Amino acid sequence: MGRDVTVADWLAALDRRAELRAKAGLTRRLHPRAAGDAVVDLAGNDYLGLATHPEVTAAAAGALSAYGLGATGSRLVRGSTDAHHALEDRLADWLGADRALVFSSGYLANLGAVRALVQPRTLLVSDAHNHASLIDGCRISGAETVVTPHADVQAVADALAAAPGRPAVVVTESVFSVDGDLAPLARLHVVARRHGALLLVDDAHALGVIGPAGAGGVAAAGLAGEPDVLVTATLSKALGGAGGVVAGPAEFVRHLVETGRTFIFDTALPPAVAAGVSAAVRLARSGDDLRTELADRAALAVRRLGAAGLTVSTPDAAVVSVTAPGPEAASAWAADCRDRGVAVGCFRPPSTPDSRSRLRLTISAGVARADFERALDVIVECAP
Ligand SMILES: Cc1ncc(COP(=O)(O)O)c(C=O)c1O
């Protein structure tokens, strides 16, 4: 007996869903990218321009010829290279943490960290603007999750107070990825500690960009090394590479090594990437001049775009959000900018925490200053 739904039905259903997305202005398309293209990049996350730094690529090339292309297995199965250990020591030292463990992506670091923090009866308290990887971490952990309004410390306190005696974890980004605002980390920590809860902070958009020696939002809030604060980050943004990290007490890192599914059942970060990111950490730590330039450019973007009548977020780091009238207008705006040699992020639902579409500019100190200023003009000229 055949099934009621044929392959043709299934493919037709996928076509209908694509049509619905197109009608709502939510089509997503891959655009070609040539090596060394002349596009002014305000869409990627290479905040410090380290992805192409010669010391970074040389370190990666050395490890590439020593170890080959991939790690060829998980570290527990295939062994743990010097490149991985050196990177973890360097990251822990920078973040002021006891220990650090690298994952093959920031997404997997977040899934692994959230799940590893959950015990029976744990309550997760998650900010409404959190990144998809934190949301998915909460979901796959199976723990009860209360989503609190964005940056609402009182709502976090209320959620914790309503679950007395239960283990709890407050989950937040530091610099939020869509609007670029900084979470009230110090106040969240006070509330979490008062209720005996842990605080998990995704420092993805802050690491290398803010904090002492670029050590991120947790360090900027004076929380580095606190035993009840766990930090995650991607190594793909200011560090220009790939991979993720979880940093915290040695006992927690041991727990992740022995039980973390996204660490154990995943091929390790390629040693060449680990070596390149290690070099990037050294450069990022000493990159105060780059951070000053970033802050200056973010302020300039707000001034110029604001003066042109655009609605611009107030950035706490290097993410600037510019409101678009709707999803179609946002796509057309980004496409026009691209046609004029400027890449900008186009954020539409479901990638936005509210229903608003916007352009997201991620400012990079690696872009020539004159190109950056020209890009701001292009954004204004292409505005709907
Ligand atoms: C806040 C945040 N967390 C985690 C990630 C995921 O990191 P990765 O790209 O390394 O998987 C991203 C985006 O890349 C992000 O913006």
PDB file of N, CA, C and O in Angstrom, residues 121-188:
ATOM      1  N   ARG A 121      15.062  19.966  37.276  1.00  0.00           N
ATOM      2  CA  ARG A 121      14.270  21.099  37.797  1.00  0.00           C
ATOM      3  C   ARG A 121      14.890  22.458  37.512  1.00  0.00           C
ATOM      4  O   ARG A 121      14.419  23.480  38.035  1.00  0.00           O
ATOM      5  N   THR A 122      15.918  22.524  36.670  1.00  0.00           N
ATOM      6  CA  THR A 122      16.523  23.835  36.386  1.00  0.00           C
ATOM      7  C   THR A 122      15.543  24.735  35.650  1.00  0.00           C
ATOM      8  O   THR A 122      14.831  24.306  34.742  1.00  0.00           O
ATOM      9  N   LEU A 123      15.552  26.021  36.044  1.00  0.00           N
ATOM     10  CA  LEU A 123      14.788  27.038  35.327  1.00  0.00           C
ATOM     11  C   LEU A 123      15.778  27.880  34.520  1.00  0.00           C
ATOM     12  O   LEU A 123      16.778  28.349  35.070  1.00  0.00           O
ATOM     13  N   LEU A 124      15.506  28.068  33.228  1.00  0.00           N
ATOM     14  CA  LEU A 124      16.313  28.965  32.406  1.00  0.00           C
ATOM     15  C   LEU A 124      15.545  30.268  32.234  1.00  0.00           C
ATOM     16  O   LEU A 124      14.341  30.246  31.946  1.00  0.00           O
ATOM     17  N   VAL A 125      16.238  31.383  32.390  1.00  0.00           N
ATOM     18  CA  VAL A 125      15.608  32.699  32.224  1.00  0.00           C
ATOM     19  C   VAL A 125      16.348  33.375  31.077  1.00  0.00           C
ATOM     20  O   VAL A 125      17.514  33.745  31.195  1.00  0.00           O
ATOM     21  N   SER A 126      15.660  33.502  29.939  1.00  0.00           N
ATOM     22  CA  SER A 126      16.339  33.859  28.693  1.00  0.00           C
ATOM     23  C   SER A 126      15.804  35.188  28.152  1.00  0.00           C
ATOM     24  O   SER A 126      14.583  35.383  28.040  1.00  0.00           O
ATOM     25  N   ASP A 127      16.711  36.096  27.791  1.00  0.00           N
ATOM     26  CA  ASP A 127      16.316  37.416  27.273  1.00  0.00           C
ATOM     27  C   ASP A 127      15.599  37.263  25.919  1.00  0.00           C
ATOM     28  O   ASP A 127      16.022  36.476  25.061  1.00  0.00           O
ATOM     29  N   ALA A 128      14.566  38.064  25.713  1.00  0.00           N
ATOM     30  CA  ALA A 128      13.751  37.964  24.490  1.00  0.00           C
ATOM     31  C   ALA A 128      14.549  38.253  23.216  1.00  0.00           C
ATOM     32  O   ALA A 128      14.135  37.856  22.127  1.00  0.00           O
ATOM     33  N   HIS A 129      15.670  38.946  23.315  1.00  0.00           N
ATOM     34  CA  HIS A 129      16.450  39.251  22.109  1.00  0.00           C
ATOM     35  C   HIS A 129      17.618  38.278  21.906  1.00  0.00           C
ATOM     36  O   HIS A 129      18.483  38.535  21.071  1.00  0.00           O
ATOM     37  N   ASN A 130      17.647  37.193  22.652  1.00  0.00           N
ATOM     38  CA  ASN A 130      18.797  36.278  22.526  1.00  0.00           C
ATOM     39  C   ASN A 130      18.923  35.675  21.135  1.00  0.00           C
ATOM     40  O   ASN A 130      17.932  35.450  20.435  1.00  0.00           O
ATOM     41  N   HIS A 131      20.170  35.360  20.774  1.00  0.00           N
ATOM     42  CA  HIS A 131      20.494  34.745  19.485  1.00  0.00           C
ATOM     43  C   HIS A 131      19.882  33.346  19.380  1.00  0.00           C
ATOM     44  O   HIS A 131      19.684  32.650  20.379  1.00  0.00           O
ATOM     45  N   ALA A 132      19.620  32.939  18.133  1.00  0.00           N
ATOM     46  CA  ALA A 132      18.995  31.638  17.866  1.00  0.00           C
ATOM     47  C   ALA A 132      19.744  30.486  18.544  1.00  0.00           C
ATOM     48  O   ALA A 132      19.119  29.514  19.000  1.00  0.00           O
ATOM     49  N   SER A 133      21.053  30.581  18.639  1.00  0.00           N
ATOM     50  CA  SER A 133      21.809  29.463  19.230  1.00  0.00           C
ATOM     51  C   SER A 133      21.535  29.335  20.726  1.00  0.00           C
ATOM     52  O   SER A 133      21.549  28.220  21.269  1.00  0.00           O
ATOM     53  N   LEU A 134      21.282  30.455  21.398  1.00  0.00           N
ATOM     54  CA  LEU A 134      20.910  30.377  22.820  1.00  0.00           C
ATOM     55  C   LEU A 134      19.480  29.860  22.955  1.00  0.00           C
ATOM     56  O   LEU A 134      19.175  29.049  23.831  1.00  0.00           O
ATOM     57  N   ILE A 135      18.613  30.334  22.060  1.00  0.00           N
ATOM     58  CA  ILE A 135      17.213  29.867  22.089  1.00  0.00           C
ATOM     59  C   ILE A 135      17.180  28.353  21.865  1.00  0.00           C
ATOM     60  O   ILE A 135      16.524  27.604  22.596  1.00  0.00           O
ATOM     61  N   ASP A 136      17.931  27.904  20.863  1.00  0.00           N
ATOM     62  CA  ASP A 136      17.945  26.465  20.579  1.00  0.00           C
ATOM     63  C   ASP A 136      18.585  25.690  21.724  1.00  0.00           C
ATOM     64  O   ASP A 136      18.175  24.563  22.026  1.00  0.00           O
ATOM     65  N   GLY A 137      19.590  26.302  22.368  1.00  0.00           N
ATOM     66  CA  GLY A 137      20.211  25.656  23.526  1.00  0.00           C
ATOM     67  C   GLY A 137      19.179  25.438  24.617  1.00  0.00           C
ATOM     68  O   GLY A 137      19.102  24.366  25.223  1.00  0.00           O
ATOM     69  N   CYS A 138      18.370  26.460  24.877  1.00  0.00           N
ATOM     70  CA  CYS A 138      17.311  26.326  25.892  1.00  0.00           C
ATOM     71  C   CYS A 138      16.338  25.223  25.477  1.00  0.00           C
ATOM     72  O   CYS A 138      15.940  24.384  26.291  1.00  0.00           O
ATOM     73  N   ARG A 139      15.976  25.243  24.180  1.00  0.00           N
ATOM     74  CA  ARG A 139      14.987  24.247  23.717  1.00  0.00           C
ATOM     75  C   ARG A 139      15.518  22.830  23.875  1.00  0.00           C
ATOM     76  O   ARG A 139      14.843  21.964  24.419  1.00  0.00           O
ATOM     77  N   ILE A 140      16.742  22.586  23.373  1.00  0.00           N
ATOM     78  CA  ILE A 140      17.186  21.183  23.383  1.00  0.00           C
ATOM     79  C   ILE A 140      17.602  20.732  24.782  1.00  0.00           C
ATOM     80  O   ILE A 140      17.724  19.543  25.019  1.00  0.00           O
ATOM     81  N   SER A 141      17.787  21.685  25.691  1.00  0.00           N
ATOM     82  CA  SER A 141      18.119  21.269  27.055  1.00  0.00           C
ATOM     83  C   SER A 141      16.914  20.606  27.717  1.00  0.00           C
ATOM     84  O   SER A 141      17.052  19.850  28.671  1.00  0.00           O
ATOM     85  N   GLY A 142      15.724  20.925  27.195  1.00  0.00           N
ATOM     86  CA  GLY A 142      14.498  20.354  27.766  1.00  0.00           C
ATOM     87  C   GLY A 142      14.066  21.042  29.053  1.00  0.00           C
ATOM     88  O   GLY A 142      13.053  20.678  29.646  1.00  0.00           O
ATOM     89  N   ALA A 143      14.828  22.053  29.506  1.00  0.00           N
ATOM     90  CA  ALA A 143      14.485  22.703  30.779  1.00  0.00           C
ATOM     91  C   ALA A 143      13.356  23.713  30.582  1.00  0.00           C
ATOM     92  O   ALA A 143      13.201  24.287  29.500  1.00  0.00           O
ATOM     93  N   GLU A 144      12.603  23.948  31.642  1.00  0.00           N
ATOM     94  CA  GLU A 144      11.575  24.995  31.585  1.00  0.00           C
ATOM     95  C   GLU A 144      12.284  26.332  31.339  1.00  0.00           C
ATOM     96  O   GLU A 144      13.281  26.655  32.004  1.00  0.00           O
ATOM     97  N   THR A 145      11.788  27.102  30.385  1.00  0.00           N
ATOM     98  CA  THR A 145      12.435  28.365  30.039  1.00  0.00           C
ATOM     99  C   THR A 145      11.423  29.496  30.130  1.00  0.00           C
ATOM    100  O   THR A 145      10.351  29.430  29.527  1.00  0.00           O
ATOM    101  N   VAL A 146      11.782  30.523  30.884  1.00  0.00           N
ATOM    102  CA  VAL A 146      10.972  31.735  30.922  1.00  0.00           C
ATOM    103  C   VAL A 146      11.688  32.771  30.066  1.00  0.00           C
ATOM    104  O   VAL A 146      12.864  33.057  30.296  1.00  0.00           O
ATOM    105  N   VAL A 147      10.984  33.316  29.064  1.00  0.00           N
ATOM    106  CA  VAL A 147      11.584  34.361  28.223  1.00  0.00           C
ATOM    107  C   VAL A 147      11.173  35.702  28.810  1.00  0.00           C
ATOM    108  O   VAL A 147       9.985  36.004  28.917  1.00  0.00           O
ATOM    109  N   THR A 148      12.174  36.505  29.205  1.00  0.00           N
ATOM    110  CA  THR A 148      11.870  37.800  29.836  1.00  0.00           C
ATOM    111  C   THR A 148      12.005  38.918  28.806  1.00  0.00           C
ATOM    112  O   THR A 148      12.804  38.817  27.872  1.00  0.00           O
ATOM    113  N   PRO A 149      11.235  40.012  28.982  1.00  0.00           N
ATOM    114  CA  PRO A 149      11.359  41.136  28.052  1.00  0.00           C
ATOM    115  C   PRO A 149      12.818  41.606  27.995  1.00  0.00           C
ATOM    116  O   PRO A 149      13.556  41.487  28.982  1.00  0.00           O
ATOM    117  N   HIS A 150      13.181  42.156  26.858  1.00  0.00           N
ATOM    118  CA  HIS A 150      14.583  42.507  26.600  1.00  0.00           C
ATOM    119  C   HIS A 150      15.163  43.427  27.675  1.00  0.00           C
ATOM    120  O   HIS A 150      14.581  44.481  27.992  1.00  0.00           O
ATOM    121  N   ALA A 151      16.309  43.015  28.218  1.00  0.00           N
ATOM    122  CA  ALA A 151      17.101  43.826  29.163  1.00  0.00           C
ATOM    123  C   ALA A 151      16.306  44.254  30.391  1.00  0.00           C
ATOM    124  O   ALA A 151      16.591  45.288  30.978  1.00  0.00           O
ATOM    125  N   ASP A 152      15.335  43.448  30.768  1.00  0.00           N
ATOM    126  CA  ASP A 152      14.446  43.792  31.883  1.00  0.00           C
ATOM    127  C   ASP A 152      14.919  43.057  33.151  1.00  0.00           C
ATOM    128  O   ASP A 152      14.543  41.908  33.388  1.00  0.00           O
ATOM    129  N   VAL A 153      15.736  43.743  33.945  1.00  0.00           N
ATOM    130  CA  VAL A 153      16.339  43.105  35.121  1.00  0.00           C
ATOM    131  C   VAL A 153      15.260  42.734  36.144  1.00  0.00           C
ATOM    132  O   VAL A 153      15.321  41.679  36.773  1.00  0.00           O
ATOM    133  N   GLN A 154      14.246  43.597  36.282  1.00  0.00           N
ATOM    134  CA  GLN A 154      13.178  43.306  37.241  1.00  0.00           C
ATOM    135  C   GLN A 154      12.428  42.029  36.844  1.00  0.00           C
ATOM    136  O   GLN A 154      12.087  41.202  37.703  1.00  0.00           O
ATOM    137  N   ALA A 155      12.198  41.859  35.529  1.00  0.00           N
ATOM    138  CA  ALA A 155      11.501  40.643  35.067  1.00  0.00           C
ATOM    139  C   ALA A 155      12.337  39.403  35.367  1.00  0.00           C
ATOM    140  O   ALA A 155      11.797  38.344  35.719  1.00  0.00           O
ATOM    141  N   VAL A 156      13.656  39.528  35.243  1.00  0.00           N
ATOM    142  CA  VAL A 156      14.536  38.396  35.575  1.00  0.00           C
ATOM    143  C   VAL A 156      14.418  38.091  37.068  1.00  0.00           C
ATOM    144  O   VAL A 156      14.280  36.925  37.474  1.00  0.00           O
ATOM    145  N   ALA A 157      14.456  39.151  37.885  1.00  0.00           N
ATOM    146  CA  ALA A 157      14.340  38.964  39.339  1.00  0.00           C
ATOM    147  C   ALA A 157      13.008  38.295  39.686  1.00  0.00           C
ATOM    148  O   ALA A 157      12.961  37.369  40.508  1.00  0.00           O
ATOM    149  N   ASP A 158      11.931  38.748  39.037  1.00  0.00           N
ATOM    150  CA  ASP A 158      10.603  38.171  39.323  1.00  0.00           C
ATOM    151  C   ASP A 158      10.557  36.690  38.945  1.00  0.00           C
ATOM    152  O   ASP A 158      10.004  35.864  39.670  1.00  0.00           O
ATOM    153  N   ALA A 159      11.156  36.357  37.775  1.00  0.00           N
ATOM    154  CA  ALA A 159      11.140  34.956  37.323  1.00  0.00           C
ATOM    155  C   ALA A 159      11.910  34.076  38.303  1.00  0.00           C
ATOM    156  O   ALA A 159      11.480  32.961  38.626  1.00  0.00           O
ATOM    157  N   LEU A 160      13.037  34.582  38.788  1.00  0.00           N
ATOM    158  CA  LEU A 160      13.834  33.792  39.740  1.00  0.00           C
ATOM    159  C   LEU A 160      13.098  33.669  41.077  1.00  0.00           C
ATOM    160  O   LEU A 160      13.083  32.594  41.690  1.00  0.00           O
ATOM    161  N   ALA A 161      12.461  34.775  41.499  1.00  0.00           N
ATOM    162  CA  ALA A 161      11.760  34.754  42.788  1.00  0.00           C
ATOM    163  C   ALA A 161      10.574  33.785  42.744  1.00  0.00           C
ATOM    164  O   ALA A 161      10.199  33.211  43.767  1.00  0.00           O
ATOM    165  N   ALA A 162      10.021  33.592  41.546  1.00  0.00           N
ATOM    166  CA  ALA A 162       8.850  32.708  41.432  1.00  0.00           C
ATOM    167  C   ALA A 162       9.234  31.227  41.436  1.00  0.00           C
ATOM    168  O   ALA A 162       8.353  30.364  41.402  1.00  0.00           O
ATOM    169  N   ALA A 163      10.532  30.945  41.445  1.00  0.00           N
ATOM    170  CA  ALA A 163      10.958  29.536  41.425  1.00  0.00           C
ATOM    171  C   ALA A 163      11.957  29.281  42.557  1.00  0.00           C
ATOM    172  O   ALA A 163      13.091  28.853  42.309  1.00  0.00           O
ATOM    173  N   PRO A 164      11.542  29.546  43.795  1.00  0.00           N
ATOM    174  CA  PRO A 164      12.513  29.415  44.892  1.00  0.00           C
ATOM    175  C   PRO A 164      12.977  27.962  45.042  1.00  0.00           C
ATOM    176  O   PRO A 164      12.209  27.044  44.782  1.00  0.00           O
ATOM    177  N   GLY A 165      14.263  27.824  45.392  1.00  0.00           N
ATOM    178  CA  GLY A 165      14.776  26.476  45.666  1.00  0.00           C
ATOM    179  C   GLY A 165      15.143  25.675  44.439  1.00  0.00           C
ATOM    180  O   GLY A 165      15.639  24.556  44.553  1.00  0.00           O
ATOM    181  N   ARG A 166      14.885  26.235  43.242  1.00  0.00           N
ATOM    182  CA  ARG A 166      15.233  25.487  42.030  1.00  0.00           C
ATOM    183  C   ARG A 166      16.549  25.997  41.463  1.00  0.00           C
ATOM    184  O   ARG A 166      16.815  27.203  41.518  1.00  0.00           O
ATOM    185  N   PRO A 167      17.377  25.105  40.870  1.00  0.00           N
ATOM    186  CA  PRO A 167      18.556  25.619  40.173  1.00  0.00           C
ATOM    187  C   PRO A 167      18.098  26.517  39.032  1.00  0.00           C
ATOM    188  O   PRO A 167      17.063  26.247  38.407  1.00  0.00           O
ATOM    189  N   ALA A 168      18.844  27.592  38.771  1.00  0.00           N
ATOM    190  CA  ALA A 168      18.420  28.512  37.710  1.00  0.00           C
ATOM    191  C   ALA A 168      19.628  29.098  37.001  1.00  0.00           C
ATOM    192  O   ALA A 168      20.704  29.239  37.593  1.00  0.00           O
ATOM    193  N   VAL A 169      19.434  29.430  35.728  1.00  0.00           N
ATOM    194  CA  VAL A 169      20.489  30.058  34.934  1.00  0.00           C
ATOM    195  C   VAL A 169      19.862  31.219  34.164  1.00  0.00           C
ATOM    196  O   VAL A 169      18.840  31.055  33.488  1.00  0.00           O
ATOM    197  N   VAL A 170      20.476  32.389  34.290  1.00  0.00           N
ATOM    198  CA  VAL A 170      20.063  33.557  33.510  1.00  0.00           C
ATOM    199  C   VAL A 170      20.903  33.554  32.237  1.00  0.00           C
ATOM    200  O   VAL A 170      22.135  33.481  32.302  1.00  0.00           O
ATOM    201  N   VAL A 171      20.227  33.603  31.083  1.00  0.00           N
ATOM    202  CA  VAL A 171      20.918  33.442  29.795  1.00  0.00           C
ATOM    203  C   VAL A 171      20.777  34.736  28.990  1.00  0.00           C
ATOM    204  O   VAL A 171      19.656  35.190  28.724  1.00  0.00           O
ATOM    205  N   THR A 172      21.899  35.320  28.604  1.00  0.00           N
ATOM    206  CA  THR A 172      21.836  36.585  27.857  1.00  0.00           C
ATOM    207  C   THR A 172      23.023  36.722  26.909  1.00  0.00           C
ATOM    208  O   THR A 172      24.051  36.064  27.093  1.00  0.00           O
ATOM    209  N   GLU A 173      22.872  37.574  25.911  1.00  0.00           N
ATOM    210  CA  GLU A 173      24.039  38.034  25.161  1.00  0.00           C
ATOM    211  C   GLU A 173      24.622  39.223  25.927  1.00  0.00           C
ATOM    212  O   GLU A 173      23.952  39.801  26.784  1.00  0.00           O
ATOM    213  N   SER A 174      25.837  39.634  25.600  1.00  0.00           N
ATOM    214  CA  SER A 174      26.358  40.880  26.181  1.00  0.00           C
ATOM    215  C   SER A 174      25.990  42.001  25.218  1.00  0.00           C
ATOM    216  O   SER A 174      25.070  42.779  25.490  1.00  0.00           O
ATOM    217  N   VAL A 175      26.646  42.073  24.059  1.00  0.00           N
ATOM    218  CA  VAL A 175      26.230  43.003  23.005  1.00  0.00           C
ATOM    219  C   VAL A 175      25.251  42.231  22.118  1.00  0.00           C
ATOM    220  O   VAL A 175      25.605  41.201  21.544  1.00  0.00           O
ATOM    221  N   PHE A 176      24.031  42.721  22.023  1.00  0.00           N
ATOM    222  CA  PHE A 176      23.012  41.987  21.268  1.00  0.00           C
ATOM    223  C   PHE A 176      23.274  42.100  19.777  1.00  0.00           C
ATOM    224  O   PHE A 176      23.618  43.177  19.273  1.00  0.00           O
ATOM    225  N   SER A 177      23.081  40.957  19.102  1.00  0.00           N
ATOM    226  CA  SER A 177      23.568  40.850  17.727  1.00  0.00           C
ATOM    227  C   SER A 177      22.771  41.656  16.720  1.00  0.00           C
ATOM    228  O   SER A 177      23.290  42.010  15.667  1.00  0.00           O
ATOM    229  N   VAL A 178      21.521  41.979  16.994  1.00  0.00           N
ATOM    230  CA  VAL A 178      20.727  42.695  15.993  1.00  0.00           C
ATOM    231  C   VAL A 178      20.772  44.204  16.229  1.00  0.00           C
ATOM    232  O   VAL A 178      21.033  44.977  15.310  1.00  0.00           O
ATOM    233  N   ASP A 179      20.574  44.645  17.474  1.00  0.00           N
ATOM    234  CA  ASP A 179      20.533  46.091  17.722  1.00  0.00           C
ATOM    235  C   ASP A 179      21.827  46.654  18.303  1.00  0.00           C
ATOM    236  O   ASP A 179      21.981  47.881  18.386  1.00  0.00           O
ATOM    237  N   GLY A 180      22.739  45.786  18.737  1.00  0.00           N
ATOM    238  CA  GLY A 180      24.054  46.250  19.184  1.00  0.00           C
ATOM    239  C   GLY A 180      24.078  46.895  20.553  1.00  0.00           C
ATOM    240  O   GLY A 180      25.071  47.536  20.920  1.00  0.00           O
ATOM    241  N   ASP A 181      23.002  46.740  21.338  1.00  0.00           N
ATOM    242  CA  ASP A 181      22.986  47.314  22.688  1.00  0.00           C
ATOM    243  C   ASP A 181      23.587  46.314  23.680  1.00  0.00           C
ATOM    244  O   ASP A 181      23.604  45.107  23.434  1.00  0.00           O
ATOM    245  N   LEU A 182      24.060  46.866  24.790  1.00  0.00           N
ATOM    246  CA  LEU A 182      24.753  46.042  25.795  1.00  0.00           C
ATOM    247  C   LEU A 182      23.784  45.662  26.906  1.00  0.00           C
ATOM    248  O   LEU A 182      23.082  46.525  27.454  1.00  0.00           O
ATOM    249  N   ALA A 183      23.774  44.390  27.284  1.00  0.00           N
ATOM    250  CA  ALA A 183      22.915  43.939  28.393  1.00  0.00           C
ATOM    251  C   ALA A 183      23.390  44.558  29.704  1.00  0.00           C
ATOM    252  O   ALA A 183      24.581  44.821  29.870  1.00  0.00           O
ATOM    253  N   PRO A 184      22.461  44.757  30.643  1.00  0.00           N
ATOM    254  CA  PRO A 184      22.858  45.285  31.970  1.00  0.00           C
ATOM    255  C   PRO A 184      23.515  44.174  32.794  1.00  0.00           C
ATOM    256  O   PRO A 184      22.948  43.689  33.774  1.00  0.00           O
ATOM    257  N   LEU A 185      24.729  43.789  32.411  1.00  0.00           N
ATOM    258  CA  LEU A 185      25.342  42.572  32.968  1.00  0.00           C
ATOM    259  C   LEU A 185      25.582  42.663  34.473  1.00  0.00           C
ATOM    260  O   LEU A 185      25.334  41.689  35.195  1.00  0.00           O
ATOM    261  N   ALA A 186      26.093  43.819  34.925  1.00  0.00           N
ATOM    262  CA  ALA A 186      26.405  43.918  36.356  1.00  0.00           C
ATOM    263  C   ALA A 186      25.130  43.759  37.181  1.00  0.00           C
ATOM    264  O   ALA A 186      25.107  43.030  38.185  1.00  0.00           O
ATOM    265  N   ARG A 187      24.046  44.391  36.732  1.00  0.00           N
ATOM    266  CA  ARG A 187      22.787  44.294  37.496  1.00  0.00           C
ATOM    267  C   ARG A 187      22.190  42.886  37.395  1.00  0.00           C
ATOM    268  O   ARG A 187      21.634  42.360  38.348  1.00  0.00           O
ATOM    269  N   LEU A 188      22.333  42.280  36.230  1.00  0.00           N
ATOM    270  CA  LEU A 188      21.839  40.900  36.088  1.00  0.00           C
ATOM    271  C   LEU A 188      22.597  39.969  37.030  1.00  0.00           C
ATOM    272  O   LEU A 188      22.032  39.050  37.624  1.00  0.00           O
TER     273      LEU A 188
END
